[in-house]
Tab-separated table of C-alpha atoms and ligand atoms in Angstrom:
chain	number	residue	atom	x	y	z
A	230	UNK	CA	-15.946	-1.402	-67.362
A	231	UNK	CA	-18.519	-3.033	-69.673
A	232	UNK	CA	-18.543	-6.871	-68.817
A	233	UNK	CA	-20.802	-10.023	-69.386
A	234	UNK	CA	-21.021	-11.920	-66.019
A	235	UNK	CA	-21.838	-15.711	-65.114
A	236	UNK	CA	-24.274	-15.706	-62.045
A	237	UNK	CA	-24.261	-19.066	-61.506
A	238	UNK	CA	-23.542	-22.365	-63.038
A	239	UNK	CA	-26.239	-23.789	-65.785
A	240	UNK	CA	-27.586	-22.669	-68.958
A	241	UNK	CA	-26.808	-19.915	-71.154
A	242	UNK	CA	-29.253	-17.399	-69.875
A	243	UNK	CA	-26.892	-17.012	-67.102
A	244	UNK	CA	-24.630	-14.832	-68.959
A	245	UNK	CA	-25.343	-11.236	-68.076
A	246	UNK	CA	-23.939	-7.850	-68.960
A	247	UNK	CA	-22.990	-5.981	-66.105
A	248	UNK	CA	-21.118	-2.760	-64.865
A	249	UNK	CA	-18.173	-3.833	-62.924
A	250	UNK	CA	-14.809	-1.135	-61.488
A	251	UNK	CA	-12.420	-1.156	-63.705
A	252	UNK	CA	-9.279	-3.637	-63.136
A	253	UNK	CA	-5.941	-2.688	-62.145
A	254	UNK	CA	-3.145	-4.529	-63.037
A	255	UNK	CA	-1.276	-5.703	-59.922
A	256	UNK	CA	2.538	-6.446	-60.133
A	257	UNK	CA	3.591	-8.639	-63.119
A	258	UNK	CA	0.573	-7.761	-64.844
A	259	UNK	CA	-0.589	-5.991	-67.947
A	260	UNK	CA	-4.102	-4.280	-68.142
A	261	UNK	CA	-5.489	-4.740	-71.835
A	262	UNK	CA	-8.279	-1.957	-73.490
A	263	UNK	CA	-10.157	-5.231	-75.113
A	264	UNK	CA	-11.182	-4.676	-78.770
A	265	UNK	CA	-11.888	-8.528	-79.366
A	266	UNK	CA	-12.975	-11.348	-76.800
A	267	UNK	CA	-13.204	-14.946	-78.552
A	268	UNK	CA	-16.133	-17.596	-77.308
A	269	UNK	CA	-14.685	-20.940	-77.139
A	270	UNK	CA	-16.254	-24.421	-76.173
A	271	UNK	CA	-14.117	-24.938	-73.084
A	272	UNK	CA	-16.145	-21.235	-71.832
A	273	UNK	CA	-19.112	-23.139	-72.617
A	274	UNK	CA	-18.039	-25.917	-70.490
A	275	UNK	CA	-17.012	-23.407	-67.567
A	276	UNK	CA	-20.531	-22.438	-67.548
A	277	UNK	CA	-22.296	-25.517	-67.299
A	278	UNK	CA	-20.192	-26.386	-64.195
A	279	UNK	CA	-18.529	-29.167	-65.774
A	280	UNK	CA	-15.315	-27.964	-64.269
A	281	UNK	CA	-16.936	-26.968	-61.161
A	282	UNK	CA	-14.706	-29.275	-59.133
A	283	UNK	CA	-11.349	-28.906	-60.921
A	284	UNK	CA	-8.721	-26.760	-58.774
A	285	UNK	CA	-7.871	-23.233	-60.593
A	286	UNK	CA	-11.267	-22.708	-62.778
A	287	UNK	CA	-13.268	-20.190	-61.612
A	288	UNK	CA	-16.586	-19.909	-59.761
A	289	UNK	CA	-19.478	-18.098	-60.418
A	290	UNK	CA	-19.898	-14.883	-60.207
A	291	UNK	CA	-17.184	-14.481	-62.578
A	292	UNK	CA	-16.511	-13.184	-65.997
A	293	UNK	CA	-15.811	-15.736	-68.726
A	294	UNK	CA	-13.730	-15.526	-71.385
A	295	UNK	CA	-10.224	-16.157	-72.415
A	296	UNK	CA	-8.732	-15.248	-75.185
A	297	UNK	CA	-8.548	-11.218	-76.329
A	298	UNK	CA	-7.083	-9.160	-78.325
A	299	UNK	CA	-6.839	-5.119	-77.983
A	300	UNK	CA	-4.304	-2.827	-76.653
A	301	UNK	CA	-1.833	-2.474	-73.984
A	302	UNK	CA	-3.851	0.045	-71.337
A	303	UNK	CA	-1.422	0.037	-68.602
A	304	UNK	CA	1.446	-1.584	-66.628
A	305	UNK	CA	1.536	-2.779	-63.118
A	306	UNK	CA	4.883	-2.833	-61.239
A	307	UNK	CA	7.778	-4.660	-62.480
A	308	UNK	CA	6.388	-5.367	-66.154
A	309	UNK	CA	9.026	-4.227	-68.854
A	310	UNK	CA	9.169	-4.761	-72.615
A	311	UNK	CA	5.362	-3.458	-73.715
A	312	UNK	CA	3.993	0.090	-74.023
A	313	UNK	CA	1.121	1.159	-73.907
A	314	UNK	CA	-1.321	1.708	-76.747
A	315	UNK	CA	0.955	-1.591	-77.650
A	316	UNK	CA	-1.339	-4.243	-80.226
A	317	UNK	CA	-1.405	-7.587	-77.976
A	318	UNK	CA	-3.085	-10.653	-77.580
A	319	UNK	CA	-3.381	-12.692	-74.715
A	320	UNK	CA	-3.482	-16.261	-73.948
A	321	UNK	CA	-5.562	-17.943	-71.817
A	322	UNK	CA	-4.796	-18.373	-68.543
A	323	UNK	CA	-7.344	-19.078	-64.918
A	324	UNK	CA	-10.585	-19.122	-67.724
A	325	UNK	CA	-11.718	-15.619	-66.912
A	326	UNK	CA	-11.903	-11.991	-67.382
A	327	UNK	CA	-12.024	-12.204	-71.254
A	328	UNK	CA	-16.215	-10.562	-71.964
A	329	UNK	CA	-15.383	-7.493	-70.742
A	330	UNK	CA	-13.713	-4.271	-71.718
A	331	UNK	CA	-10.724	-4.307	-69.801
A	332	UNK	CA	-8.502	-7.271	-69.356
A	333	UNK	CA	-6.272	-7.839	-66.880
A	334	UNK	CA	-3.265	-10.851	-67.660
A	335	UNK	CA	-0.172	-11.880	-65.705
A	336	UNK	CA	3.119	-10.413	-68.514
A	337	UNK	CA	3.703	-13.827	-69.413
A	338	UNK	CA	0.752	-14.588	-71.369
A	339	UNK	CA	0.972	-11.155	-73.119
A	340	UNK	CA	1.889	-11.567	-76.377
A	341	UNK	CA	2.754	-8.256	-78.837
A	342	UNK	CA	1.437	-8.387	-82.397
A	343	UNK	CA	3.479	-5.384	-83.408
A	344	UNK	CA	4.899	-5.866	-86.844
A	345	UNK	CA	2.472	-8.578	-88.263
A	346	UNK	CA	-0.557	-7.246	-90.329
A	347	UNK	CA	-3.333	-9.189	-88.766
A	348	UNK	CA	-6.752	-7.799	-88.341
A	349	UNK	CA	-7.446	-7.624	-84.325
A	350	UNK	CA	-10.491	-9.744	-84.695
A	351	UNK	CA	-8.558	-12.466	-86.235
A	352	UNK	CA	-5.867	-12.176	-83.652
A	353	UNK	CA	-8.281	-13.001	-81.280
A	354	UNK	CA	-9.461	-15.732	-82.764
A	355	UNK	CA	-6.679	-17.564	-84.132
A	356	UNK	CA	-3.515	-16.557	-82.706
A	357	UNK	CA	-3.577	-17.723	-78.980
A	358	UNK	CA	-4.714	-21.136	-80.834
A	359	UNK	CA	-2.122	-20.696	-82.976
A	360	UNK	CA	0.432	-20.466	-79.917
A	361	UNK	CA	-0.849	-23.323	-78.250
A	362	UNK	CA	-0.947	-25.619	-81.368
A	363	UNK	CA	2.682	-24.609	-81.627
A	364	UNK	CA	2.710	-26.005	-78.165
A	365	UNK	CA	1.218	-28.819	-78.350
A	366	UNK	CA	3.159	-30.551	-82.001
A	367	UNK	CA	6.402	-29.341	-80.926
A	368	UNK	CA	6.418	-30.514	-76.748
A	369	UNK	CA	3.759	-32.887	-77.119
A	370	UNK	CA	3.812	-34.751	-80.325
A	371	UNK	CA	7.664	-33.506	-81.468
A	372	UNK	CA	5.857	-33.169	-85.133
A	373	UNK	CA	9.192	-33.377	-87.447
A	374	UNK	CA	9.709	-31.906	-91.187
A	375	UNK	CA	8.286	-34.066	-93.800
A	376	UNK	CA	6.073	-35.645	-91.559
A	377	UNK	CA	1.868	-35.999	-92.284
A	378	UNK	CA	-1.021	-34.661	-89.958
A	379	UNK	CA	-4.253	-35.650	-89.822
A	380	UNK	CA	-6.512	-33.325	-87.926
A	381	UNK	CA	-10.049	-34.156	-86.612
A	382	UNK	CA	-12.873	-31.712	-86.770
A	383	UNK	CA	-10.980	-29.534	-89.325
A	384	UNK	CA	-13.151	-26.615	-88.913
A	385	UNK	CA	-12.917	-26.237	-85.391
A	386	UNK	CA	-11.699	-23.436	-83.914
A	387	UNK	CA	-8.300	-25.195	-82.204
A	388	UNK	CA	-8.547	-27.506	-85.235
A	389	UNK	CA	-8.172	-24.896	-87.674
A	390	UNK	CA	-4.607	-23.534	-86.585
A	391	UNK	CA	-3.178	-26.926	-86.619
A	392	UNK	CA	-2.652	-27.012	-90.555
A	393	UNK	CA	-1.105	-23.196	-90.689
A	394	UNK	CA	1.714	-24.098	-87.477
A	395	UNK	CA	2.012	-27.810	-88.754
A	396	UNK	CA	2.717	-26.712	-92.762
A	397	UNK	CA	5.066	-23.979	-91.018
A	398	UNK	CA	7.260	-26.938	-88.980
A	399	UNK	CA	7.722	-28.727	-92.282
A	400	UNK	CA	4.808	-30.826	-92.248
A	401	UNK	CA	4.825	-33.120	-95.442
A	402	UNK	CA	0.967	-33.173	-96.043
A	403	UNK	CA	-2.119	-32.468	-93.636
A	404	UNK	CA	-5.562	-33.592	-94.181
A	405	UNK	CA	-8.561	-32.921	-92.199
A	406	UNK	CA	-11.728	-34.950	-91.270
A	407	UNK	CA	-15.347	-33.070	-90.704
A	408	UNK	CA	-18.895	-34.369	-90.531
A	409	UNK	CA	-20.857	-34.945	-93.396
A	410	UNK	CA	-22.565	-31.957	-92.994
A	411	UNK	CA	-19.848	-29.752	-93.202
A	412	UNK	CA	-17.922	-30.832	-96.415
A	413	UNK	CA	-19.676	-28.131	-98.232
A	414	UNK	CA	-17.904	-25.552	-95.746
A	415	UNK	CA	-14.364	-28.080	-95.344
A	416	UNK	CA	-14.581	-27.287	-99.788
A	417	UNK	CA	-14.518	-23.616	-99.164
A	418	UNK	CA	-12.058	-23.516	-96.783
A	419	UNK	CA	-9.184	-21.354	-96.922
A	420	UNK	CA	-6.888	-23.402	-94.422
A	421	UNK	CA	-4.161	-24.988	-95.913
A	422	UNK	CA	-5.244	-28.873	-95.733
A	423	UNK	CA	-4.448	-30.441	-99.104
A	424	UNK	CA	-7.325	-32.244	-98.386
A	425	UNK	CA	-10.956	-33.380	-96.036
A	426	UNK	CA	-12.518	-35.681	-95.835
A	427	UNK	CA	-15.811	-37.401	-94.417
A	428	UNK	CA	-15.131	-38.297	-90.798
A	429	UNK	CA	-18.557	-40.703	-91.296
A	430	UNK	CA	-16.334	-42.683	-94.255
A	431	UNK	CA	-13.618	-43.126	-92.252
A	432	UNK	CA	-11.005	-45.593	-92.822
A	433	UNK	CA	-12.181	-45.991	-96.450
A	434	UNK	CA	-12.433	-41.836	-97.231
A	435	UNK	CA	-8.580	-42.382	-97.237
A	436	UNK	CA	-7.676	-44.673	-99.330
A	437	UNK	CA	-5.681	-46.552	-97.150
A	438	UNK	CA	-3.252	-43.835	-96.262
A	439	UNK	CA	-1.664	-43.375	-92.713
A	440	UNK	CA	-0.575	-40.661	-90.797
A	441	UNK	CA	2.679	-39.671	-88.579
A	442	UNK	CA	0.506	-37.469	-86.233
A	443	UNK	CA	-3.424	-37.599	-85.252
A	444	UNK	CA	-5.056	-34.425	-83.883
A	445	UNK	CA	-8.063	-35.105	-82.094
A	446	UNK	CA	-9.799	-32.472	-80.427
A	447	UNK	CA	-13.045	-34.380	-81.051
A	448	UNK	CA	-13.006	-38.021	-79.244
A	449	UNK	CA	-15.357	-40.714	-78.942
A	450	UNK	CA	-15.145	-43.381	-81.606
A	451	UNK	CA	-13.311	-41.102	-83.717
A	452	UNK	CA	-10.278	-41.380	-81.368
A	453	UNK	CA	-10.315	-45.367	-81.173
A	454	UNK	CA	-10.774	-45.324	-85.394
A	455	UNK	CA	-7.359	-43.174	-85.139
A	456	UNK	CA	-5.683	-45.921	-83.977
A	457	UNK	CA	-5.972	-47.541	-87.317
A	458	UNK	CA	-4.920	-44.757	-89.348
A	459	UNK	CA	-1.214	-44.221	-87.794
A	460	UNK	CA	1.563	-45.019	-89.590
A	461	UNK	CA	4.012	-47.281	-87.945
A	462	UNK	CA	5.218	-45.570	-84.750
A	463	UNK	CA	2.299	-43.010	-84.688
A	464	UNK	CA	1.514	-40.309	-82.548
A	465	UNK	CA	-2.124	-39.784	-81.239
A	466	UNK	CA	-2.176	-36.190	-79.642
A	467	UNK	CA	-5.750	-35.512	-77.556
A	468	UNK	CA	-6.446	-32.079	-77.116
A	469	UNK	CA	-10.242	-32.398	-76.367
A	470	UNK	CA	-13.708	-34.018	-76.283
A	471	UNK	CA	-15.842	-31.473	-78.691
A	472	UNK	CA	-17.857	-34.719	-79.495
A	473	UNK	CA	-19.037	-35.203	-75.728
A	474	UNK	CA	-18.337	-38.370	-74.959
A	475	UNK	CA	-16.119	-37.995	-71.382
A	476	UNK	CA	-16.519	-41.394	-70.913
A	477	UNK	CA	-14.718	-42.836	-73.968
A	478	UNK	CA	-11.832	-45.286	-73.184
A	479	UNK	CA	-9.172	-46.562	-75.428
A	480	UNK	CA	-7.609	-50.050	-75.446
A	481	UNK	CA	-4.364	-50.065	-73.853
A	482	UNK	CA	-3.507	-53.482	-75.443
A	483	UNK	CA	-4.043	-51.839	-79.058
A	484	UNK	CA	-1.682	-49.160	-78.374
A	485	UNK	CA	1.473	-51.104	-77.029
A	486	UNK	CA	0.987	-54.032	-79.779
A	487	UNK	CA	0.641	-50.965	-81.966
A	488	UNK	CA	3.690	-49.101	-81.010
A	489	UNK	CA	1.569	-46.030	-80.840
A	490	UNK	CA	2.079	-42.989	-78.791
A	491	UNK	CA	-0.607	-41.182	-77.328
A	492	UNK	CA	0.222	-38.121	-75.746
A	493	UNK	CA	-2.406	-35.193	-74.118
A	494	UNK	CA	-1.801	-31.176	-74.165
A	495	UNK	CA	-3.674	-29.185	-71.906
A	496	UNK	CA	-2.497	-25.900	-72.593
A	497	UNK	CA	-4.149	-24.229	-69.032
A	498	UNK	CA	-1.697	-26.596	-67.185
A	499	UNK	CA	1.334	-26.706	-70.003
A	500	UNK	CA	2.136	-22.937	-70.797
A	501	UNK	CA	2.124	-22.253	-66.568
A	502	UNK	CA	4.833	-25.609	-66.716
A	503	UNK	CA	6.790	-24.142	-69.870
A	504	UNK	CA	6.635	-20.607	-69.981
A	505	UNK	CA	9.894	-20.713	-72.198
A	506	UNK	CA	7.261	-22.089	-75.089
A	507	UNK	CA	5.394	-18.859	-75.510
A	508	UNK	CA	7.899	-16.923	-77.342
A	509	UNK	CA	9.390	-19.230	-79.817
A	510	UNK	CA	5.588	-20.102	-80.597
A	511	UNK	CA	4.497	-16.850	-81.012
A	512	UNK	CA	6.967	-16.512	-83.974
A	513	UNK	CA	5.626	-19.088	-85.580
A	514	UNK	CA	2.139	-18.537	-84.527
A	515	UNK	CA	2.009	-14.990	-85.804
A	516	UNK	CA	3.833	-15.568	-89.035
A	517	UNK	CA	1.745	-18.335	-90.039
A	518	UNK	CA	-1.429	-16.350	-89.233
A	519	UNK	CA	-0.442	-13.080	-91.583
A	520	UNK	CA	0.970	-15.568	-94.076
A	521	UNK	CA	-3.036	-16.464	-94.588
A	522	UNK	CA	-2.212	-19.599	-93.202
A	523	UNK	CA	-5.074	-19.210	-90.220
A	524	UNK	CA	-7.648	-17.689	-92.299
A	525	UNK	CA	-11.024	-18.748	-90.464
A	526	UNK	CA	-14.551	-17.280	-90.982
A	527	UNK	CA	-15.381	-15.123	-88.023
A	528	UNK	CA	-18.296	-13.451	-86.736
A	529	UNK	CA	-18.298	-10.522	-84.620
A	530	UNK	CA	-20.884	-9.870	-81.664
A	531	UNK	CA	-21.762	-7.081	-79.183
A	532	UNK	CA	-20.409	-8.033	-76.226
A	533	UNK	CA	-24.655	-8.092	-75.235
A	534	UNK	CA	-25.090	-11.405	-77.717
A	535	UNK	CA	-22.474	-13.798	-75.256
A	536	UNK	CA	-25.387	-15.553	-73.995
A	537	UNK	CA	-27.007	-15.869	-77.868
A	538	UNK	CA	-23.283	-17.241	-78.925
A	539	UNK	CA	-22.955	-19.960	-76.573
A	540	UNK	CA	-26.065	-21.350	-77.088
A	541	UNK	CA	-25.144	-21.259	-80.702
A	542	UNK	CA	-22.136	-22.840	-79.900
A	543	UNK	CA	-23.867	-25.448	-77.709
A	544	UNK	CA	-25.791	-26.393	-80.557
A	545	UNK	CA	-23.274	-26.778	-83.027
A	546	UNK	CA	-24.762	-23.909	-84.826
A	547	UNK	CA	-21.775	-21.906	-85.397
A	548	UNK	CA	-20.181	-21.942	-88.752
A	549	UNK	CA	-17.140	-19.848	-87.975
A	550	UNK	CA	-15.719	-18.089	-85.062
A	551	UNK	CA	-17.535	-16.255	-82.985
A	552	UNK	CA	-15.880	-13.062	-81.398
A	553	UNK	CA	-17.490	-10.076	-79.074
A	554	UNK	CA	-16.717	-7.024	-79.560
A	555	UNK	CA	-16.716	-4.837	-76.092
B	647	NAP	N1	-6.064	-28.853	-75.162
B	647	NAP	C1	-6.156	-27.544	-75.204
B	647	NAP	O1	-5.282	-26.817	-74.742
B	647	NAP	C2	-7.378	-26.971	-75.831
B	647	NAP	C3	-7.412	-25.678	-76.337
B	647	NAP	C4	-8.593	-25.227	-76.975
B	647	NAP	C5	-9.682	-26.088	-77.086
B	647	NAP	N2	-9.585	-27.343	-76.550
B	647	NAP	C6	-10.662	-28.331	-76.652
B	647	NAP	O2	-10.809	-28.673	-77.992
B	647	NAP	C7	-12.165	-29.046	-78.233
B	647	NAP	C8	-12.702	-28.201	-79.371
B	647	NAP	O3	-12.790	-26.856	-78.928
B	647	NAP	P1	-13.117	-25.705	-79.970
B	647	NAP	O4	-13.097	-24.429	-79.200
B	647	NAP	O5	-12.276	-25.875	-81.159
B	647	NAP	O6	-14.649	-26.066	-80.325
B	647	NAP	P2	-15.443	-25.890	-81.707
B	647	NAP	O7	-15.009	-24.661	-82.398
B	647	NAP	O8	-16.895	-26.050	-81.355
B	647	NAP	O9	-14.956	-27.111	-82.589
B	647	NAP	C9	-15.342	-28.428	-82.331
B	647	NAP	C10	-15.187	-29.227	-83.601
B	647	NAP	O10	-15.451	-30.600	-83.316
B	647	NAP	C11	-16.418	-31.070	-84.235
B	647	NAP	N3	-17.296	-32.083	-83.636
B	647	NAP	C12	-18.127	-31.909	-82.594
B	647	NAP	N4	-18.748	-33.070	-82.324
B	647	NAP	C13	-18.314	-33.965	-83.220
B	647	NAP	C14	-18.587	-35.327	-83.441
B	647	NAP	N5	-19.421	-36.002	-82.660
B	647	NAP	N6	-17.963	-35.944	-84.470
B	647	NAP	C15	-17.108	-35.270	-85.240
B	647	NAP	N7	-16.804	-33.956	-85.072
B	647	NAP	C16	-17.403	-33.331	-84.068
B	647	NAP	C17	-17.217	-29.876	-84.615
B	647	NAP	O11	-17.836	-30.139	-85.849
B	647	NAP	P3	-19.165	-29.366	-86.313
B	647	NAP	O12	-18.620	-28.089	-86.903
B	647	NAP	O13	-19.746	-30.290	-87.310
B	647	NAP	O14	-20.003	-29.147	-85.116
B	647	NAP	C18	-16.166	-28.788	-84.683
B	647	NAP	O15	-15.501	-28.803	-85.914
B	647	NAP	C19	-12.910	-28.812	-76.927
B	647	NAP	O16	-13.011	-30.047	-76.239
B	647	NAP	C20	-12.012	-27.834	-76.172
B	647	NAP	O17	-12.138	-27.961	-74.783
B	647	NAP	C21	-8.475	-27.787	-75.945
């Protein structure tokens, strides 16, 4: 199989495209044909070794990469309920295998997107999101009808399914918060915030209004401005540090006077703990992406351009999605 390989740890340059034996799916497992691979932040991180020490992430050489869409190719013993030529997507699971053009996942994380119209580029970039948002406001946050969202670097990729699988729980009213720069794209958007706003005119952008729920995938000071923008018995739900401060602490004092949750979702360690999640947020995942409800700009790459799209990436030079194309 076609396959872009990390050699080592470091820069992006260490991406390669290589020839590698095709996989075959061991018992439990489904082998995908890959039509669409998406390049997330967290496969940037993989490749600068940030992870290097954390149990359960791979080592080089491996192939990065882990969320695809495509087809079911075959089935390895035991697996029941897909067929093959099947339209799937699958979720991330050990942070590898995804460049390439065969995929090999464990059933579980093999989700069917028979019966929703949803182009297969999208699915890969918005639909294993989607799932995990579902996730993370429903065990994590227990988002409840009528409630209000705020969401934190809007445009991001795992930002941008939070306002589709939010509106679809019964969220009251989401809003999202970008950088300054990017409130010309935030205007254009087609996700369904009712509003964004500057995150650099934060509290006063919002006119004194407080949110139920605070999404932040971005961190820093951000996170520790949240804490003034929850309504009384708030939830804070971290999902990530896209702003790249790891060393950012919050006040634990301000959060007990405050009556203020703060929970974390992780989905590489929740979906293993709650398998049971997957399906019921797949429904909701995959109706609120062919309701429109998803719609993110996305760019598609030859599988040869993985080492071009994480440096964009890196850079902050992406303006949509970026998904390789085997
Ligand atoms: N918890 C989970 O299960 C899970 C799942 C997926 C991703 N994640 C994490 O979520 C984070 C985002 O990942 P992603 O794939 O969505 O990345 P992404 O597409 O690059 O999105 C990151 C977003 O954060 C914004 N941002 C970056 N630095 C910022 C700053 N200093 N101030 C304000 N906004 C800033 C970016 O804005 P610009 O557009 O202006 O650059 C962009 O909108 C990562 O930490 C990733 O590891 C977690």
């Amino acid at each position: 199989m076609k396959a872009v390989q990390v050699s080592r740890f470091g820069e992006p340059g260490v991406l390669a495209l290589a020839d590698l034996p095709d996989p075959v799916p061991g018992p439990g497992r489904v082998a995908i044909d890959v039509t669409h691979a998406a390049v997330g932040l967290i496969d940037v991180y993989i490749r600068q070794g940030l992870f290097k020490d954390r149990e359960g992430l791979p080592r080089p050489p491996y192939v990065p990469g882990l969320e695809v869409a495509g087809t079911v190719r075959a089935l390895g013993e035991g697996v029941t309920g897909f067929t093959p030529g099947e339209r799937v997507v699958a979720l991330p699971g050990d942070g590898t295998g995804g460049y390439a053009s065969v995929y090999v996942s464990d059933q579980a994380r093999v989700v069917s997107t028979e019966g929703y119209v949803i182009e297969p580029a999208l699915a890969a970039a918005v639909v294993p999101n989607a799932i995990m948002a579902h996730a993370a406001l429903t065990g994590a946050i227990h988002l409840s009808a009528g409630e209000s969202v705020l969401v934190h670097g809007a445009l991001g990729a795992f930002a941008a399914v939070f306002p589709g699988v939010a509106r679809k729980l019964g969220a009251a009213r989401v809003v999202g918060t970008v950088r300054t720069g990017r409130m010309g794209a935030a205007a254009a958007t087609r996700l369904p915030y009712d509003a964004v706003v500057d995150s650099a005119e934060l509290p006063g952008a919002l006119d004194g209004e407080k949110f139920d729920v605070i999404v932040d995938p971005v961190g820093g000071v951000l996170r520790t401005q949240s804490l003034d923008l929850l309504a009384p018995s708030g939830r804070l739900l971290l999902v990530g540090n896209a702003g790249g401060d790891w060393d950012h602490r919050i006040d634990g004092n301000r959060i007990w006077q405050g009556n203020i949750t703060v929970a974390g979702f992780n989905a590489g360690a929740y979906l293993p703990a709650h398998p049971e999640a997957i399906r019921p947020a797949a429904e909701v995942a995959l109706r609120a992406v062919a309701d429109g409800l998803a719609d993110t700009d996305i760019e598609t790459l030859p599988l040869a351009d993985a080492a071009a799209a994480h440096d964009r990436l890196e850079r902050h030079a992406a303006s949509g999605r970026m998904v390789l194309v085997p």
